[in-house]
Amino acid sequence: MNDRVRLILDDITRLEVDAIVNAANRTLRGGGGVDGAIHRAAGPGLDEECRALGGCETGQAKLTRGHRLLAGWVIHAVGPIWRGGAEGEDELLASCYRACLTIAAERRFGSIAFPAISCGIYGYPIPRACGIAAGEIQAFLRVSPYPQRVVLACFEPRIHAEYTRILGA
Protein backbone atom coordinates (compact mmCIF):
# COMPACT_ATOMS: atom_id res chain seq x y z
CA MET A 1 0.00 0.00 0.00
CA ASN A 2 1.14 3.53 -0.77
CA ASP A 3 2.37 5.24 2.43
CA ARG A 4 0.09 8.21 1.60
CA VAL A 5 -3.05 6.03 1.77
CA ARG A 6 -4.64 5.15 5.09
CA LEU A 7 -7.47 2.66 5.57
CA ILE A 8 -9.84 3.11 8.51
CA LEU A 9 -13.16 1.78 9.77
CA ASP A 10 -14.98 4.94 10.85
CA ASP A 11 -17.72 7.46 10.16
CA ILE A 12 -16.48 9.90 7.50
CA THR A 13 -18.48 12.77 9.04
CA ARG A 14 -16.25 12.68 12.14
CA LEU A 15 -12.91 12.96 10.36
CA GLU A 16 -10.63 15.94 10.71
CA VAL A 17 -9.27 16.23 7.17
CA ASP A 18 -9.15 19.07 4.66
CA ALA A 19 -11.95 17.54 2.58
CA ILE A 20 -14.35 14.64 2.71
CA VAL A 21 -15.94 13.15 -0.37
CA ASN A 22 -19.69 12.80 -0.45
CA ALA A 23 -21.16 9.92 -2.46
CA ALA A 24 -23.83 12.26 -3.78
CA ASN A 25 -26.83 11.96 -6.04
CA ARG A 26 -27.19 14.12 -9.17
CA THR A 27 -29.27 16.77 -7.37
CA LEU A 28 -26.64 17.24 -4.61
CA ARG A 29 -29.57 17.73 -2.24
CA GLY A 30 -28.96 14.92 0.21
CA GLY A 31 -30.35 11.42 0.26
CA GLY A 32 -29.66 8.17 2.02
CA GLY A 33 -26.49 6.54 3.23
CA VAL A 34 -23.32 8.62 3.45
CA ASP A 35 -24.95 11.46 1.50
CA GLY A 36 -27.71 11.87 4.09
CA ALA A 37 -25.25 11.51 6.97
CA ILE A 38 -23.01 14.26 5.57
CA HIS A 39 -25.93 16.62 4.98
CA ARG A 40 -27.27 16.03 8.51
CA ALA A 41 -23.85 16.56 10.11
CA ALA A 42 -23.02 19.65 8.03
CA GLY A 43 -26.35 21.35 8.71
CA PRO A 44 -28.68 23.41 6.51
CA GLY A 45 -25.93 25.61 5.10
CA LEU A 46 -24.68 22.69 3.03
CA ASP A 47 -28.07 22.18 1.42
CA GLU A 48 -28.29 25.88 0.59
CA GLU A 49 -24.85 25.84 -1.03
CA CYS A 50 -25.63 22.64 -2.95
CA ARG A 51 -28.91 24.06 -4.23
CA ALA A 52 -26.97 26.93 -5.83
CA LEU A 53 -24.70 24.49 -7.72
CA GLY A 54 -27.50 23.18 -9.93
CA GLY A 55 -26.67 19.50 -9.57
CA CYS A 56 -23.79 17.42 -10.89
CA GLU A 57 -23.43 14.86 -13.66
CA THR A 58 -22.54 11.23 -13.02
CA GLY A 59 -18.77 10.76 -13.00
CA GLN A 60 -18.10 14.37 -12.03
CA ALA A 61 -17.58 16.26 -8.76
CA LYS A 62 -18.26 19.68 -7.25
CA LEU A 63 -16.85 21.46 -4.19
CA THR A 64 -18.61 23.12 -1.26
CA ARG A 65 -17.60 24.30 2.20
CA GLY A 66 -17.85 21.84 5.06
CA HIS A 67 -20.15 24.01 7.19
CA ARG A 68 -20.53 22.24 10.58
CA LEU A 69 -18.24 19.31 9.70
CA LEU A 70 -14.69 19.03 11.03
CA ALA A 71 -13.58 18.89 7.39
CA GLY A 72 -13.36 22.33 5.85
CA TRP A 73 -14.60 21.16 2.46
CA VAL A 74 -16.93 18.60 0.90
CA ILE A 75 -16.30 17.25 -2.59
CA HIS A 76 -19.59 15.89 -3.94
CA ALA A 77 -19.01 13.03 -6.39
CA VAL A 78 -21.84 11.40 -8.29
CA GLY A 79 -21.11 7.74 -8.84
CA PRO A 80 -22.91 5.47 -11.27
CA ILE A 81 -25.80 3.19 -10.46
CA TRP A 82 -24.76 -0.41 -11.11
CA ARG A 83 -26.67 -1.78 -14.11
CA GLY A 84 -24.64 -4.92 -14.76
CA GLY A 85 -21.38 -3.39 -15.99
CA ALA A 86 -22.13 -2.89 -19.68
CA GLU A 87 -23.18 0.78 -19.48
CA GLY A 88 -19.82 2.40 -18.77
CA GLU A 89 -20.14 2.14 -15.00
CA ASP A 90 -16.44 1.37 -14.44
CA GLU A 91 -15.26 4.45 -16.34
CA LEU A 92 -17.84 6.67 -14.61
CA LEU A 93 -16.73 5.42 -11.20
CA ALA A 94 -13.06 5.92 -12.08
CA SER A 95 -13.92 9.41 -13.30
CA CYS A 96 -15.46 10.23 -9.90
CA TYR A 97 -12.23 9.42 -8.10
CA ARG A 98 -10.10 11.32 -10.62
CA ALA A 99 -12.40 14.36 -10.41
CA CYS A 100 -12.19 14.43 -6.60
CA LEU A 101 -8.42 14.00 -6.59
CA THR A 102 -8.04 16.72 -9.22
CA ILE A 103 -10.03 19.17 -7.08
CA ALA A 104 -7.92 18.23 -4.05
CA ALA A 105 -4.68 18.73 -6.01
CA GLU A 106 -5.81 22.07 -7.48
CA ARG A 107 -6.72 23.29 -3.99
CA ARG A 108 -3.53 21.78 -2.54
CA PHE A 109 -5.45 19.90 0.12
CA GLY A 110 -3.19 18.01 2.47
CA SER A 111 -5.78 15.35 3.23
CA ILE A 112 -8.94 13.93 1.71
CA ALA A 113 -11.23 11.12 2.89
CA PHE A 114 -13.28 8.93 0.56
CA PRO A 115 -16.26 6.71 1.29
CA ALA A 116 -16.88 3.70 -0.98
CA ILE A 117 -18.62 5.57 -3.80
CA SER A 118 -21.61 3.74 -5.37
CA CYS A 119 -21.36 0.76 -2.99
CA GLY A 120 -24.51 1.55 -1.02
CA ILE A 121 -27.94 1.94 -2.59
CA TYR A 122 -26.34 2.30 -6.05
CA GLY A 123 -25.51 -1.41 -5.81
CA TYR A 124 -21.96 -1.45 -7.20
CA PRO A 125 -20.21 -4.77 -6.48
CA ILE A 126 -17.85 -4.03 -3.59
CA PRO A 127 -14.77 -5.90 -4.90
CA ARG A 128 -15.04 -4.21 -8.28
CA ALA A 129 -15.64 -0.72 -6.81
CA CYS A 130 -12.78 -1.03 -4.31
CA GLY A 131 -10.42 -2.20 -7.04
CA ILE A 132 -11.29 0.79 -9.23
CA ALA A 133 -10.94 3.22 -6.31
CA ALA A 134 -7.58 1.82 -5.20
CA GLY A 135 -6.23 1.84 -8.74
CA GLU A 136 -7.28 5.42 -9.46
CA ILE A 137 -5.99 6.74 -6.14
CA GLN A 138 -2.64 5.01 -6.45
CA ALA A 139 -2.19 6.16 -10.07
CA PHE A 140 -3.01 9.76 -9.16
CA LEU A 141 -0.66 9.82 -6.17
CA ARG A 142 2.22 8.59 -8.34
CA VAL A 143 2.10 11.82 -10.37
CA SER A 144 0.79 14.43 -7.92
CA PRO A 145 2.15 15.68 -4.57
CA TYR A 146 -1.42 16.59 -3.54
CA PRO A 147 -3.32 15.42 -1.71
CA GLN A 148 -0.56 14.42 0.66
CA ARG A 149 -2.77 11.87 2.45
CA VAL A 150 -5.81 9.89 1.30
CA VAL A 151 -8.05 8.23 3.86
CA LEU A 152 -10.33 5.40 2.79
CA ALA A 153 -13.08 5.71 5.37
CA CYS A 154 -15.07 2.49 5.52
CA PHE A 155 -18.34 2.51 7.39
CA GLU A 156 -18.93 -1.20 6.81
CA PRO A 157 -16.51 -3.96 7.87
CA ARG A 158 -16.98 -5.85 4.57
CA ILE A 159 -15.73 -2.83 2.60
CA HIS A 160 -12.78 -2.44 4.98
CA ALA A 161 -11.98 -6.14 4.51
CA GLU A 162 -12.06 -5.78 0.73
CA TYR A 163 -9.71 -2.79 0.76
CA THR A 164 -7.43 -4.68 3.15
CA ARG A 165 -7.31 -7.57 0.66
CA ILE A 166 -6.67 -5.31 -2.36
CA LEU A 167 -4.13 -3.01 -0.71
CA GLY A 168 -2.39 -5.59 1.43
CA ALA A 169 -3.02 -3.32 4.42
mmCIF file of N, CA, C and O in Angstrom, residues 30-119:
data_model
loop_
_atom_site.group_PDB
_atom_site.id
_atom_site.type_symbol
_atom_site.label_atom_id
_atom_site.label_comp_id
_atom_site.label_asym_id
_atom_site.label_seq_id
_atom_site.Cartn_x
_atom_site.Cartn_y
_atom_site.Cartn_z
ATOM 1 N N GLY A 30 -28.862 15.840 -0.916
ATOM 2 C CA GLY A 30 -28.963 14.915 0.209
ATOM 3 C C GLY A 30 -29.817 13.722 -0.161
ATOM 4 O O GLY A 30 -30.628 13.774 -1.078
ATOM 5 N N GLY A 31 -29.612 12.653 0.538
ATOM 6 C CA GLY A 31 -30.353 11.424 0.258
ATOM 7 C C GLY A 31 -30.120 10.446 1.382
ATOM 8 O O GLY A 31 -30.050 10.825 2.545
ATOM 9 N N GLY A 32 -29.914 9.200 1.019
ATOM 10 C CA GLY A 32 -29.664 8.173 2.021
ATOM 11 C C GLY A 32 -28.180 7.934 2.212
ATOM 12 O O GLY A 32 -27.343 8.619 1.633
ATOM 13 N N GLY A 33 -27.867 6.964 3.030
ATOM 14 C CA GLY A 33 -26.490 6.539 3.233
ATOM 15 C C GLY A 33 -25.555 7.654 3.649
ATOM 16 O O GLY A 33 -25.904 8.528 4.449
ATOM 17 N N VAL A 34 -24.338 7.632 3.089
ATOM 18 C CA VAL A 34 -23.320 8.623 3.448
ATOM 19 C C VAL A 34 -23.759 10.030 3.055
ATOM 20 O O VAL A 34 -23.468 11.001 3.753
ATOM 21 N N ASP A 35 -24.476 10.156 1.959
ATOM 22 C CA ASP A 35 -24.954 11.462 1.505
ATOM 23 C C ASP A 35 -25.853 12.104 2.561
ATOM 24 O O ASP A 35 -25.650 13.255 2.960
ATOM 25 N N GLY A 36 -26.818 11.356 3.051
ATOM 26 C CA GLY A 36 -27.706 11.872 4.087
ATOM 27 C C GLY A 36 -26.969 12.174 5.374
ATOM 28 O O GLY A 36 -27.218 13.193 6.037
ATOM 29 N N ALA A 37 -26.026 11.303 5.744
ATOM 30 C CA ALA A 37 -25.252 11.513 6.966
ATOM 31 C C ALA A 37 -24.419 12.791 6.882
ATOM 32 O O ALA A 37 -24.340 13.564 7.846
ATOM 33 N N ILE A 38 -23.806 13.039 5.739
ATOM 34 C CA ILE A 38 -23.006 14.255 5.566
ATOM 35 C C ILE A 38 -23.889 15.489 5.626
ATOM 36 O O ILE A 38 -23.555 16.472 6.297
ATOM 37 N N HIS A 39 -25.021 15.460 4.955
ATOM 38 C CA HIS A 39 -25.927 16.617 4.982
ATOM 39 C C HIS A 39 -26.440 16.889 6.397
ATOM 40 O O HIS A 39 -26.509 18.053 6.813
ATOM 41 N N ARG A 40 -26.788 15.833 7.131
ATOM 42 C CA ARG A 40 -27.265 16.027 8.510
ATOM 43 C C ARG A 40 -26.165 16.617 9.386
ATOM 44 O O ARG A 40 -26.400 17.539 10.165
ATOM 45 N N ALA A 41 -24.950 16.088 9.275
ATOM 46 C CA ALA A 41 -23.846 16.558 10.110
ATOM 47 C C ALA A 41 -23.410 17.976 9.750
ATOM 48 O O ALA A 41 -23.019 18.749 10.625
ATOM 49 N N ALA A 42 -23.475 18.326 8.478
ATOM 50 C CA ALA A 42 -23.025 19.654 8.027
ATOM 51 C C ALA A 42 -24.047 20.740 8.319
ATOM 52 O O ALA A 42 -23.684 21.909 8.452
ATOM 53 N N GLY A 43 -25.315 20.372 8.428
ATOM 54 C CA GLY A 43 -26.352 21.352 8.708
ATOM 55 C C GLY A 43 -26.943 21.979 7.455
ATOM 56 O O GLY A 43 -26.531 21.684 6.335
ATOM 57 N N PRO A 44 -27.931 22.859 7.647
ATOM 58 C CA PRO A 44 -28.683 23.407 6.513
ATOM 59 C C PRO A 44 -27.868 24.268 5.552
ATOM 60 O O PRO A 44 -28.242 24.431 4.389
ATOM 61 N N GLY A 45 -26.761 24.803 6.000
ATOM 62 C CA GLY A 45 -25.929 25.609 5.105
ATOM 63 C C GLY A 45 -25.417 24.811 3.919
ATOM 64 O O GLY A 45 -25.267 25.351 2.812
ATOM 65 N N LEU A 46 -25.158 23.531 4.122
ATOM 66 C CA LEU A 46 -24.675 22.691 3.027
ATOM 67 C C LEU A 46 -25.752 22.538 1.967
ATOM 68 O O LEU A 46 -25.476 22.651 0.768
ATOM 69 N N ASP A 47 -26.978 22.314 2.385
ATOM 70 C CA ASP A 47 -28.070 22.177 1.417
ATOM 71 C C ASP A 47 -28.257 23.471 0.622
ATOM 72 O O ASP A 47 -28.445 23.425 -0.596
ATOM 73 N N GLU A 48 -28.167 24.596 1.287
ATOM 74 C CA GLU A 48 -28.293 25.885 0.589
ATOM 75 C C GLU A 48 -27.203 26.043 -0.463
ATOM 76 O O GLU A 48 -27.469 26.470 -1.590
ATOM 77 N N GLU A 49 -25.974 25.713 -0.086
ATOM 78 C CA GLU A 49 -24.855 25.841 -1.026
ATOM 79 C C GLU A 49 -25.005 24.855 -2.187
ATOM 80 O O GLU A 49 -24.753 25.205 -3.343
ATOM 81 N N CYS A 50 -25.434 23.636 -1.901
ATOM 82 C CA CYS A 50 -25.628 22.637 -2.952
ATOM 83 C C CYS A 50 -26.736 23.047 -3.920
ATOM 84 O O CYS A 50 -26.623 22.840 -5.128
ATOM 85 N N ARG A 51 -27.796 23.610 -3.391
ATOM 86 C CA ARG A 51 -28.907 24.058 -4.234
ATOM 87 C C ARG A 51 -28.416 25.044 -5.294
ATOM 88 O O ARG A 51 -28.822 25.007 -6.446
ATOM 89 N N ALA A 52 -27.499 25.915 -4.909
ATOM 90 C CA ALA A 52 -26.970 26.929 -5.827
ATOM 91 C C ALA A 52 -26.079 26.337 -6.922
ATOM 92 O O ALA A 52 -25.861 26.979 -7.952
ATOM 93 N N LEU A 53 -25.585 25.110 -6.729
ATOM 94 C CA LEU A 53 -24.696 24.493 -7.716
ATOM 95 C C LEU A 53 -25.423 23.907 -8.917
ATOM 96 O O LEU A 53 -24.809 23.628 -9.945
ATOM 97 N N GLY A 54 -26.727 23.683 -8.791
ATOM 98 C CA GLY A 54 -27.497 23.183 -9.926
ATOM 99 C C GLY A 54 -27.251 21.734 -10.291
ATOM 100 O O GLY A 54 -27.387 21.346 -11.444
ATOM 101 N N GLY A 55 -26.870 20.919 -9.321
ATOM 102 C CA GLY A 55 -26.673 19.497 -9.574
ATOM 103 C C GLY A 55 -25.284 19.179 -10.097
ATOM 104 O O GLY A 55 -24.414 20.048 -10.211
ATOM 105 N N CYS A 56 -25.095 17.907 -10.428
ATOM 106 C CA CYS A 56 -23.790 17.425 -10.892
ATOM 107 C C CYS A 56 -24.026 16.165 -11.722
ATOM 108 O O CYS A 56 -24.855 15.326 -11.363
ATOM 109 N N GLU A 57 -23.288 16.033 -12.797
ATOM 110 C CA GLU A 57 -23.432 14.862 -13.663
ATOM 111 C C GLU A 57 -22.709 13.642 -13.079
ATOM 112 O O GLU A 57 -21.717 13.781 -12.362
ATOM 113 N N THR A 58 -23.174 12.475 -13.425
ATOM 114 C CA THR A 58 -22.537 11.234 -13.015
ATOM 115 C C THR A 58 -21.098 11.200 -13.533
ATOM 116 O O THR A 58 -20.836 11.549 -14.680
ATOM 117 N N GLY A 59 -20.179 10.831 -12.646
ATOM 118 C CA GLY A 59 -18.771 10.762 -12.996
ATOM 119 C C GLY A 59 -18.013 12.049 -12.726
ATOM 120 O O GLY A 59 -16.801 12.101 -12.894
ATOM 121 N N GLN A 60 -18.722 13.084 -12.294
ATOM 122 C CA GLN A 60 -18.099 14.371 -12.027
ATOM 123 C C GLN A 60 -18.180 14.708 -10.544
ATOM 124 O O GLN A 60 -18.765 13.969 -9.761
ATOM 125 N N ALA A 61 -17.601 15.849 -10.165
ATOM 126 C CA ALA A 61 -17.576 16.260 -8.761
ATOM 127 C C ALA A 61 -17.641 17.774 -8.655
ATOM 128 O O ALA A 61 -17.195 18.482 -9.557
ATOM 129 N N LYS A 62 -18.193 18.251 -7.541
ATOM 130 C CA LYS A 62 -18.264 19.679 -7.248
ATOM 131 C C LYS A 62 -17.893 19.915 -5.790
ATOM 132 O O LYS A 62 -18.099 19.051 -4.934
ATOM 133 N N LEU A 63 -17.385 21.106 -5.505
ATOM 134 C CA LEU A 63 -16.851 21.457 -4.190
ATOM 135 C C LEU A 63 -17.755 22.432 -3.446
ATOM 136 O O LEU A 63 -18.270 23.383 -4.041
ATOM 137 N N THR A 64 -17.934 22.170 -2.149
ATOM 138 C CA THR A 64 -18.611 23.122 -1.261
ATOM 139 C C THR A 64 -17.805 23.227 0.032
ATOM 140 O O THR A 64 -16.928 22.416 0.306
ATOM 141 N N ARG A 65 -18.161 24.183 0.845
ATOM 142 C CA ARG A 65 -17.602 24.303 2.195
ATOM 143 C C ARG A 65 -18.126 23.153 3.057
ATOM 144 O O ARG A 65 -19.136 22.542 2.751
ATOM 145 N N GLY A 66 -17.455 22.921 4.171
ATOM 146 C CA GLY A 66 -17.849 21.837 5.064
ATOM 147 C C GLY A 66 -18.913 22.217 6.082
ATOM 148 O O GLY A 66 -19.481 21.348 6.731
ATOM 149 N N HIS A 67 -19.167 23.510 6.241
ATOM 150 C CA HIS A 67 -20.151 24.009 7.194
ATOM 151 C C HIS A 67 -19.863 23.478 8.599
ATOM 152 O O HIS A 67 -18.819 23.776 9.132
ATOM 153 N N ARG A 68 -20.728 22.681 9.206
ATOM 154 C CA ARG A 68 -20.529 22.243 10.584
ATOM 155 C C ARG A 68 -19.655 20.994 10.728
ATOM 156 O O ARG A 68 -19.475 20.491 11.834
ATOM 157 N N LEU A 69 -19.120 20.488 9.642
ATOM 158 C CA LEU A 69 -18.241 19.314 9.696
ATOM 159 C C LEU A 69 -16.855 19.714 10.193
ATOM 160 O O LEU A 69 -16.473 20.885 10.094
ATOM 161 N N LEU A 70 -16.090 18.767 10.677
ATOM 162 C CA LEU A 70 -14.695 19.029 11.032
ATOM 163 C C LEU A 70 -13.871 19.292 9.773
ATOM 164 O O LEU A 70 -12.914 20.063 9.798
ATOM 165 N N ALA A 71 -14.239 18.652 8.682
ATOM 166 C CA ALA A 71 -13.578 18.886 7.393
ATOM 167 C C ALA A 71 -14.008 20.258 6.871
ATOM 168 O O ALA A 71 -15.183 20.616 6.931
ATOM 169 N N GLY A 72 -13.056 20.998 6.359
ATOM 170 C CA GLY A 72 -13.355 22.329 5.847
ATOM 171 C C GLY A 72 -14.103 22.332 4.536
ATOM 172 O O GLY A 72 -14.763 23.315 4.188
ATOM 173 N N TRP A 73 -14.015 21.231 3.794
ATOM 174 C CA TRP A 73 -14.596 21.159 2.457
ATOM 175 C C TRP A 73 -15.285 19.824 2.240
ATOM 176 O O TRP A 73 -14.898 18.815 2.833
ATOM 177 N N VAL A 74 -16.276 19.827 1.341
ATOM 178 C CA VAL A 74 -16.927 18.603 0.897
ATOM 179 C C VAL A 74 -16.831 18.572 -0.622
ATOM 180 O O VAL A 74 -17.186 19.539 -1.296
ATOM 181 N N ILE A 75 -16.319 17.471 -1.144
ATOM 182 C CA ILE A 75 -16.303 17.249 -2.590
ATOM 183 C C ILE A 75 -17.417 16.252 -2.881
ATOM 184 O O ILE A 75 -17.390 15.115 -2.412
ATOM 185 N N HIS A 76 -18.413 16.705 -3.623
ATOM 186 C CA HIS A 76 -19.586 15.890 -3.938
ATOM 187 C C HIS A 76 -19.334 15.161 -5.248
ATOM 188 O O HIS A 76 -19.199 15.801 -6.298
ATOM 189 N N ALA A 77 -19.265 13.844 -5.197
ATOM 190 C CA ALA A 77 -19.011 13.027 -6.387
ATOM 191 C C ALA A 77 -20.237 12.174 -6.670
ATOM 192 O O ALA A 77 -20.759 11.519 -5.765
ATOM 193 N N VAL A 78 -20.671 12.188 -7.906
ATOM 194 C CA VAL A 78 -21.843 11.399 -8.291
ATOM 195 C C VAL A 78 -21.370 10.131 -8.995
ATOM 196 O O VAL A 78 -20.887 10.172 -10.126
ATOM 197 N N GLY A 79 -21.495 9.025 -8.280
ATOM 198 C CA GLY A 79 -21.109 7.736 -8.840
ATOM 199 C C GLY A 79 -22.236 7.127 -9.650
ATOM 200 O O GLY A 79 -23.391 7.545 -9.550
ATOM 201 N N PRO A 80 -21.902 6.124 -10.441
ATOM 202 C CA PRO A 80 -22.908 5.470 -11.273
ATOM 203 C C PRO A 80 -23.745 4.461 -10.489
ATOM 204 O O PRO A 80 -23.274 3.863 -9.522
ATOM 205 N N ILE A 81 -24.957 4.273 -10.945
ATOM 206 C CA ILE A 81 -25.804 3.189 -10.455
ATOM 207 C C ILE A 81 -25.373 1.929 -11.208
ATOM 208 O O ILE A 81 -25.176 1.965 -12.427
ATOM 209 N N TRP A 82 -25.178 0.835 -10.488
ATOM 210 C CA TRP A 82 -24.764 -0.414 -11.105
ATOM 211 C C TRP A 82 -25.922 -0.989 -11.920
ATOM 212 O O TRP A 82 -27.017 -1.195 -11.414
ATOM 213 N N ARG A 83 -25.664 -1.224 -13.209
ATOM 214 C CA ARG A 83 -26.673 -1.779 -14.107
ATOM 215 C C ARG A 83 -26.149 -3.035 -14.818
ATOM 216 O O ARG A 83 -26.570 -3.328 -15.917
ATOM 217 N N GLY A 84 -25.159 -3.691 -14.190
ATOM 218 C CA GLY A 84 -24.641 -4.916 -14.765
ATOM 219 C C GLY A 84 -23.252 -4.799 -15.363
ATOM 220 O O GLY A 84 -22.651 -5.798 -15.729
ATOM 221 N N GLY A 85 -22.745 -3.576 -15.530
ATOM 222 C CA GLY A 85 -21.381 -3.387 -15.989
ATOM 223 C C GLY A 85 -21.198 -3.095 -17.462
ATOM 224 O O GLY A 85 -20.078 -2.845 -17.902
ATOM 225 N N ALA A 86 -22.266 -3.103 -18.231
ATOM 226 C CA ALA A 86 -22.134 -2.888 -19.678
ATOM 227 C C ALA A 86 -22.508 -1.470 -20.109
ATOM 228 O O ALA A 86 -22.587 -1.199 -21.303
ATOM 229 N N GLU A 87 -22.745 -0.588 -19.148
ATOM 230 C CA GLU A 87 -23.179 0.777 -19.482
ATOM 231 C C GLU A 87 -22.152 1.828 -19.065
ATOM 232 O O GLU A 87 -22.517 2.952 -18.728
ATOM 233 N N GLY A 88 -20.884 1.451 -19.071
ATOM 234 C CA GLY A 88 -19.820 2.404 -18.767
ATOM 235 C C GLY A 88 -19.648 2.720 -17.297
ATOM 236 O O GLY A 88 -18.997 3.709 -16.941
ATOM 237 N N GLU A 89 -20.191 1.870 -16.431
ATOM 238 C CA GLU A 89 -20.136 2.142 -15.000
ATOM 239 C C GLU A 89 -18.707 2.233 -14.469
ATOM 240 O O GLU A 89 -18.409 3.102 -13.654
ATOM 241 N N ASP A 90 -17.820 1.361 -14.946
ATOM 242 C CA ASP A 90 -16.442 1.374 -14.441
ATOM 243 C C ASP A 90 -15.750 2.696 -14.757
ATOM 244 O O ASP A 90 -15.085 3.274 -13.888
ATOM 245 N N GLU A 91 -15.897 3.184 -15.970
ATOM 246 C CA GLU A 91 -15.256 4.454 -16.343
ATOM 247 C C GLU A 91 -15.881 5.613 -15.577
ATOM 248 O O GLU A 91 -15.175 6.537 -15.157
ATOM 249 N N LEU A 92 -17.197 5.599 -15.377
ATOM 250 C CA LEU A 92 -17.843 6.665 -14.608
ATOM 251 C C LEU A 92 -17.364 6.674 -13.161
ATOM 252 O O LEU A 92 -17.122 7.741 -12.588
ATOM 253 N N LEU A 93 -17.216 5.488 -12.575
ATOM 254 C CA LEU A 93 -16.732 5.420 -11.197
ATOM 255 C C LEU A 93 -15.280 5.899 -11.119
ATOM 256 O O LEU A 93 -14.931 6.689 -10.238
ATOM 257 N N ALA A 94 -14.455 5.462 -12.043
ATOM 258 C CA ALA A 94 -13.058 5.917 -12.076
ATOM 259 C C ALA A 94 -13.004 7.431 -12.241
ATOM 260 O O ALA A 94 -12.193 8.111 -11.590
ATOM 261 N N SER A 95 -13.866 7.970 -13.072
ATOM 262 C CA SER A 95 -13.921 9.413 -13.301
ATOM 263 C C SER A 95 -14.256 10.171 -12.019
ATOM 264 O O SER A 95 -13.716 11.255 -11.779
ATOM 265 N N CYS A 96 -15.132 9.613 -11.191
ATOM 266 C CA CYS A 96 -15.463 10.235 -9.895
ATOM 267 C C CYS A 96 -14.210 10.417 -9.051
ATOM 268 O O CYS A 96 -13.978 11.494 -8.492
ATOM 269 N N TYR A 97 -13.438 9.352 -8.919
ATOM 270 C CA TYR A 97 -12.232 9.417 -8.100
ATOM 271 C C TYR A 97 -11.231 10.411 -8.679
ATOM 272 O O TYR A 97 -10.658 11.221 -7.948
ATOM 273 N N ARG A 98 -11.031 10.373 -9.997
ATOM 274 C CA ARG A 98 -10.103 11.322 -10.622
ATOM 275 C C ARG A 98 -10.567 12.761 -10.437
ATOM 276 O O ARG A 98 -9.767 13.649 -10.154
ATOM 277 N N ALA A 99 -11.871 13.005 -10.573
ATOM 278 C CA ALA A 99 -12.399 14.364 -10.412
ATOM 279 C C ALA A 99 -12.167 14.878 -8.997
ATOM 280 O O ALA A 99 -11.756 16.028 -8.796
ATOM 281 N N CYS A 100 -12.406 14.037 -8.003
ATOM 282 C CA CYS A 100 -12.185 14.429 -6.605
ATOM 283 C C CYS A 100 -10.715 14.713 -6.337
ATOM 284 O O CYS A 100 -10.362 15.716 -5.699
ATOM 285 N N LEU A 101 -9.856 13.837 -6.810
ATOM 286 C CA LEU A 101 -8.424 14.003 -6.592
ATOM 287 C C LEU A 101 -7.888 15.234 -7.318
ATOM 288 O O LEU A 101 -7.012 15.930 -6.804
ATOM 289 N N THR A 102 -8.440 15.525 -8.480
ATOM 290 C CA THR A 102 -8.037 16.722 -9.224
ATOM 291 C C THR A 102 -8.405 17.981 -8.450
ATOM 292 O O THR A 102 -7.598 18.910 -8.334
ATOM 293 N N ILE A 103 -9.618 18.024 -7.903
ATOM 294 C CA ILE A 103 -10.032 19.168 -7.081
ATOM 295 C C ILE A 103 -9.098 19.310 -5.881
ATOM 296 O O ILE A 103 -8.627 20.404 -5.562
ATOM 297 N N ALA A 104 -8.805 18.193 -5.225
ATOM 298 C CA ALA A 104 -7.915 18.229 -4.053
ATOM 299 C C ALA A 104 -6.522 18.731 -4.432
ATOM 300 O O ALA A 104 -5.918 19.513 -3.694
ATOM 301 N N ALA A 105 -6.019 18.294 -5.568
ATOM 302 C CA ALA A 105 -4.682 18.731 -6.006
ATOM 303 C C ALA A 105 -4.687 20.213 -6.375
ATOM 304 O O ALA A 105 -3.768 20.954 -6.013
ATOM 305 N N GLU A 106 -5.724 20.656 -7.097
ATOM 306 C CA GLU A 106 -5.812 22.068 -7.481
ATOM 307 C C GLU A 106 -5.889 22.970 -6.261
ATOM 308 O O GLU A 106 -5.323 24.062 -6.242
ATOM 309 N N ARG A 107 -6.582 22.526 -5.229
ATOM 310 C CA ARG A 107 -6.724 23.290 -3.992
ATOM 311 C C ARG A 107 -5.570 23.058 -3.023
ATOM 312 O O ARG A 107 -5.528 23.652 -1.957
ATOM 313 N N ARG A 108 -4.674 22.153 -3.382
ATOM 314 C CA ARG A 108 -3.534 21.782 -2.542
ATOM 315 C C ARG A 108 -3.962 21.305 -1.154
ATOM 316 O O ARG A 108 -3.364 21.673 -0.137
ATOM 317 N N PHE A 109 -5.002 20.484 -1.142
ATOM 318 C CA PHE A 109 -5.449 19.897 0.116
ATOM 319 C C PHE A 109 -4.409 18.902 0.593
ATOM 320 O O PHE A 109 -3.921 18.079 -0.172
ATOM 321 N N GLY A 110 -4.122 18.966 1.883
ATOM 322 C CA GLY A 110 -3.191 18.011 2.468
ATOM 323 C C GLY A 110 -3.822 16.650 2.654
ATOM 324 O O GLY A 110 -3.151 15.629 2.525
ATOM 325 N N SER A 111 -5.125 16.630 2.943
ATOM 326 C CA SER A 111 -5.782 15.354 3.226
ATOM 327 C C SER A 111 -7.199 15.333 2.680
ATOM 328 O O SER A 111 -7.895 16.351 2.659
ATOM 329 N N ILE A 112 -7.603 14.157 2.243
ATOM 330 C CA ILE A 112 -8.945 13.926 1.712
ATOM 331 C C ILE A 112 -9.389 12.544 2.168
ATOM 332 O O ILE A 112 -8.570 11.623 2.250
ATOM 333 N N ALA A 113 -10.677 12.417 2.488
ATOM 334 C CA ALA A 113 -11.232 11.120 2.890
ATOM 335 C C ALA A 113 -12.337 10.723 1.917
ATOM 336 O O ALA A 113 -13.204 11.538 1.583
ATOM 337 N N PHE A 114 -12.289 9.485 1.481
ATOM 338 C CA PHE A 114 -13.276 8.929 0.555
ATOM 339 C C PHE A 114 -14.138 7.874 1.245
ATOM 340 O O PHE A 114 -13.605 7.018 1.957
ATOM 341 N N PRO A 115 -15.440 7.874 0.961
ATOM 342 C CA PRO A 115 -16.263 6.708 1.286
ATOM 343 C C PRO A 115 -16.149 5.738 0.102
ATOM 344 O O PRO A 115 -15.454 6.032 -0.874
ATOM 345 N N ALA A 116 -16.841 4.638 0.149
ATOM 346 C CA ALA A 116 -16.880 3.701 -0.978
ATOM 347 C C ALA A 116 -18.000 4.152 -1.919
ATOM 348 O O ALA A 116 -19.160 3.771 -1.754
ATOM 349 N N ILE A 117 -17.648 4.978 -2.891
ATOM 350 C CA ILE A 117 -18.624 5.574 -3.804
ATOM 351 C C ILE A 117 -19.365 4.477 -4.579
ATOM 352 O O ILE A 117 -18.761 3.546 -5.093
ATOM 353 N N SER A 118 -20.679 4.612 -4.636
ATOM 354 C CA SER A 118 -21.607 3.739 -5.371
ATOM 355 C C SER A 118 -21.830 2.368 -4.752
ATOM 356 O O SER A 118 -22.548 1.551 -5.312
ATOM 357 N N CYS A 119 -21.232 2.087 -3.592
ATOM 358 C CA CYS A 119 -21.357 0.757 -2.986
ATOM 359 C C CYS A 119 -22.596 0.588 -2.111
ATOM 360 O O CYS A 119 -22.878 -0.524 -1.678
#
